[in-house]
Amino acid sequence: MENIPPPARELAMIDQELVRLDARRGQLLVRRAQLVSLLARSAPPWPSAPLAPPRPGPSPAPRSAAAEMTPPGAQNVLLALGGVLLTVAAIAFTLVSWGQLGVGGRAAVLTVVTLAALAVPAVLLRRGLASTAEAVAAFGLALMALDAYALHEVALPRTDGLRYTAGATAVLAVLWAGYGSALGRLRLPLPVAVVTAQLPLFLGSLAVDASALTTAWALLVTAALDTALALRLKPGSVRSVAVVAACVTSGAALLTGGSLSVAAGTPLAASGPGGLLLAAAALGLFTAWRVSRMASACAVMAGLAAVAATGGAVRTAVPDGWAVLGYLLCGIALLMVVRTRLPRAVVRGLAGAAGAVTAASVLWTLPALAMVPLGALSGVTAIWTGAPSGAWAAFGIDLPWTRQPTAPLVLLIAAGAAAGAYRLLPAPPDSGGGRQWRVPALCGAVALGWAAVLVAPPALDLGYPAAVAAPLVLTAALLAVVVRPRTPVGTAVTITALVCALAGSISVSLLSLATRTATVTALAALCALFTGAAIAGQTVRARGAAAGVQAASRPSPAVRALLACVAVGYATALVAAACPAAGLPAERTALALLAVPGAVALLGARLRRHPVAPPIELTSAGAAVLAVVLASDRAPVLALVLALCGVIAAGTAVRTERRRVAGYAATALFVLATWVRLASSGVSAPEAYTLPVTVPALAVGLLRRRRDPAASSWTAYGPGLAATLLPSLLAAWGDPDWPRPLSLGLAALAATLAGARLRLQAPLVLGGAALALDALHELAPYVAQMVGLLPRWLPPALAGLLLLAVGATYEQRLRDARRLRGTLGRMR
């Protein structure tokens, strides 16, 4: 028994099945079209198996090669080529054969051809030939332009060319717009109409010999029409063309208005360009309000136009040098919109315009900023020549620019604007887009404020004492910020303040070289400031860690180490400047400089493994090197300096963490000090001083090896052997007699044989090296004499034979070298 559903139910089921079949059929048709297109572009790489048995019939012709162009592409190429050829033919007919026809013939040809070219696309579109219709429509548009030209040449030859072109472009733009609207499926007429519509007002202003301001107004009105058209149209090619046209015409109007505003000499003359710029700003704000995608860019241009308009009016009413300040104030006024209810994109654009004006104003102060490092460097060539008459004269160079009295004020206002931006922008917890600018804004405020104070003395010519005192006070304030960062972005502010403090301290230290008093005072103040900052930073760090204060509010270890190193550097500079200022010679200055590494060594003994200890110890080594350089002219003083450096290194070697490096350094310094002193005393027999040291050293080494058989031979015997072999070798190379080289050779041979017999590395290496160098010294005269007697070709030949022999036994030589290295490595 079959369960037959009711008729209504069965009808619904049949309809659903038909819908599924239609959907499946549509999918198969789409896939079939894709496969056909794929097969039309290229032949398949392998033959596909048939899905059904082939029916009998004529076999298809084999495909010769893959198609390189799709049928639509070939069609478009042919249509474009045909349209171009028709247009060329029409131009040739208009220019060449036009005069051979009468008035009636001309009118008939003009009417028939143009109407036919414009009417055919409608017929083609109804038959579905869209590409052909586009080509014929393009030909018709070109014919209309040629008709306009022909009409001027025949009927209106005396009409002014610019005026006729302006009117003709206006008429053509209207006709093409209507034609494109009537045939909505054509894509070419409407964009061409928009492009043509850019010319009538501009050409009309040129035809009546209008002023530059009137021409700019014509461009701005055209831009306004383009903007209105772009706002009313839907997204597409016509809207894109309108947007581009609006950008071009408005940009040209802004450039013209800006140049006229800058060139205006009176407030009345600046009012005309100012009105144009304000109108452009209003257009930009209206566009930014209506279009979200381009709101920021339009708001930026609107803000810049408004600043140019108001700043241009202010410029004509203030003295020279104050114009930049007027533009800056007008730009900063734009920041008042940050907390308003305007769209966020508009606010960002206006804030960006304010930032651009501020940046341009800061760039204007670059000459004043450049005076500071240039003036500081000029003081190096005129050390202690006397205080200059003023801060401007303190630079001692001929600058190609004049003073900028308003530069400090501009920098201060820019710093205030940056600080205001930090306060106005959203706080870090907010997810707004302005929070990423808070840190740069605050850092910029610190840097700009520092620059304002630094350039104030030379820009205002406040005098030489002010030029030296202002950077010192500024450095102290910045170091206070470095030591106690109170802001949530303390790390960035700390780095900015530290960089500014270092730059300002270097500048004032170089600028103070004009007098002895200024040099010593400035260096002492800088040394005290950085030392106090390093100590305060350590105190704040310790208290903050104990109280659980956030790390961003405490100076980092790297910052504290840098402060301590700079303090050591300025202490070295203070000693190096104070001693000559007191009339002390260079050798006494060298001895005084050793107080710096000595004090640092004592401080390092207290700090021990603190992260600040290694950097300041390395920095203090620079003071020791400077002391050695200053004492190099007098050997006795140099020996004393080296000995004192050895004492400091030996004291540092007492510490476990510095024992290895400082111990070797102390040994080397003591040896150098000894030999420098012996050389300065005219000692010609170093063995009398080295042998009494070598014998006990070797005895101590022997005892060390007996108690600790694992001890290295370099530790046990290396110092004792080197104490005699190396000085004797140096003396032997300058000794023309034979007893010393012979004795040295015998001693070196004994050390070499002992090292080889006992398998000790240090005696073998030191003795063998001394023996080889001693033999080379003794044989050098005879070798030179023999080489002089040999033919010129013999040395190259011998060298070539040697290279051939080594190359032929290269692998064997490598194995020998590895075996020798392994043998030495196994020795103690």
mmCIF file of N, CA, C and O in Angstrom, residues 725 729 744 748 765-775:
data_model
loop_
_atom_site.group_PDB
_atom_site.id
_atom_site.type_symbol
_atom_site.label_atom_id
_atom_site.label_comp_id
_atom_site.label_asym_id
_atom_site.label_seq_id
_atom_site.Cartn_x
_atom_site.Cartn_y
_atom_site.Cartn_z
ATOM 1 N N LEU A 725 114.505 36.623 29.623
ATOM 2 C CA LEU A 725 114.657 36.392 28.183
ATOM 3 C C LEU A 725 114.233 37.602 27.354
ATOM 4 O O LEU A 725 114.936 37.996 26.406
ATOM 5 N N LEU A 729 116.753 39.757 25.128
ATOM 6 C CA LEU A 729 116.572 39.702 23.678
ATOM 7 C C LEU A 729 116.519 41.096 23.074
ATOM 8 O O LEU A 729 117.118 41.362 22.015
ATOM 9 N N LEU A 744 122.722 34.516 25.644
ATOM 10 C CA LEU A 744 121.273 34.416 25.499
ATOM 11 C C LEU A 744 120.891 33.165 24.724
ATOM 12 O O LEU A 744 119.911 32.477 25.067
ATOM 13 N N ALA A 748 118.553 30.235 26.149
ATOM 14 C CA ALA A 748 117.321 29.880 25.448
ATOM 15 C C ALA A 748 117.334 28.431 25.010
ATOM 16 O O ALA A 748 116.294 27.743 25.067
ATOM 17 N N VAL A 765 108.123 27.116 24.505
ATOM 18 C CA VAL A 765 107.710 28.204 23.609
ATOM 19 C C VAL A 765 108.595 29.431 23.803
ATOM 20 O O VAL A 765 109.109 30.017 22.840
ATOM 21 N N LEU A 766 108.804 29.868 25.046
ATOM 22 C CA LEU A 766 109.613 31.067 25.284
ATOM 23 C C LEU A 766 111.072 30.842 24.874
ATOM 24 O O LEU A 766 111.685 31.703 24.226
ATOM 25 N N GLY A 767 111.637 29.704 25.263
ATOM 26 C CA GLY A 767 113.013 29.437 24.880
ATOM 27 C C GLY A 767 113.187 29.278 23.389
ATOM 28 O O GLY A 767 114.143 29.810 22.799
ATOM 29 N N GLY A 768 112.283 28.563 22.743
ATOM 30 C CA GLY A 768 112.392 28.403 21.296
ATOM 31 C C GLY A 768 112.245 29.720 20.555
ATOM 32 O O GLY A 768 112.986 29.999 19.599
ATOM 33 N N ALA A 769 111.311 30.559 20.974
ATOM 34 C CA ALA A 769 111.152 31.851 20.310
ATOM 35 C C ALA A 769 112.375 32.733 20.506
ATOM 36 O O ALA A 769 112.860 33.376 19.558
ATOM 37 N N ALA A 770 112.903 32.781 21.738
ATOM 38 C CA ALA A 770 114.105 33.587 21.977
ATOM 39 C C ALA A 770 115.293 33.056 21.200
ATOM 40 O O ALA A 770 116.092 33.829 20.650
ATOM 41 N N LEU A 771 115.426 31.719 21.136
ATOM 42 C CA LEU A 771 116.538 31.131 20.390
ATOM 43 C C LEU A 771 116.434 31.443 18.903
ATOM 44 O O LEU A 771 117.438 31.788 18.246
ATOM 45 N N ALA A 772 115.258 31.343 18.331
ATOM 46 C CA ALA A 772 115.077 31.628 16.902
ATOM 47 C C ALA A 772 115.367 33.095 16.589
ATOM 48 O O ALA A 772 116.056 33.411 15.607
ATOM 49 N N LEU A 773 114.852 33.999 17.403
ATOM 50 C CA LEU A 773 115.094 35.420 17.145
ATOM 51 C C LEU A 773 116.559 35.774 17.346
ATOM 52 O O LEU A 773 117.131 36.596 16.585
ATOM 53 N N ASP A 774 117.207 35.175 18.352
ATOM 54 C CA ASP A 774 118.628 35.448 18.569
ATOM 55 C C ASP A 774 119.459 34.934 17.398
ATOM 56 O O ASP A 774 120.391 35.612 16.924
ATOM 57 N N ALA A 775 119.138 33.738 16.908
ATOM 58 C CA ALA A 775 119.857 33.208 15.750
ATOM 59 C C ALA A 775 119.608 34.058 14.508
ATOM 60 O O ALA A 775 120.525 34.300 13.699
#
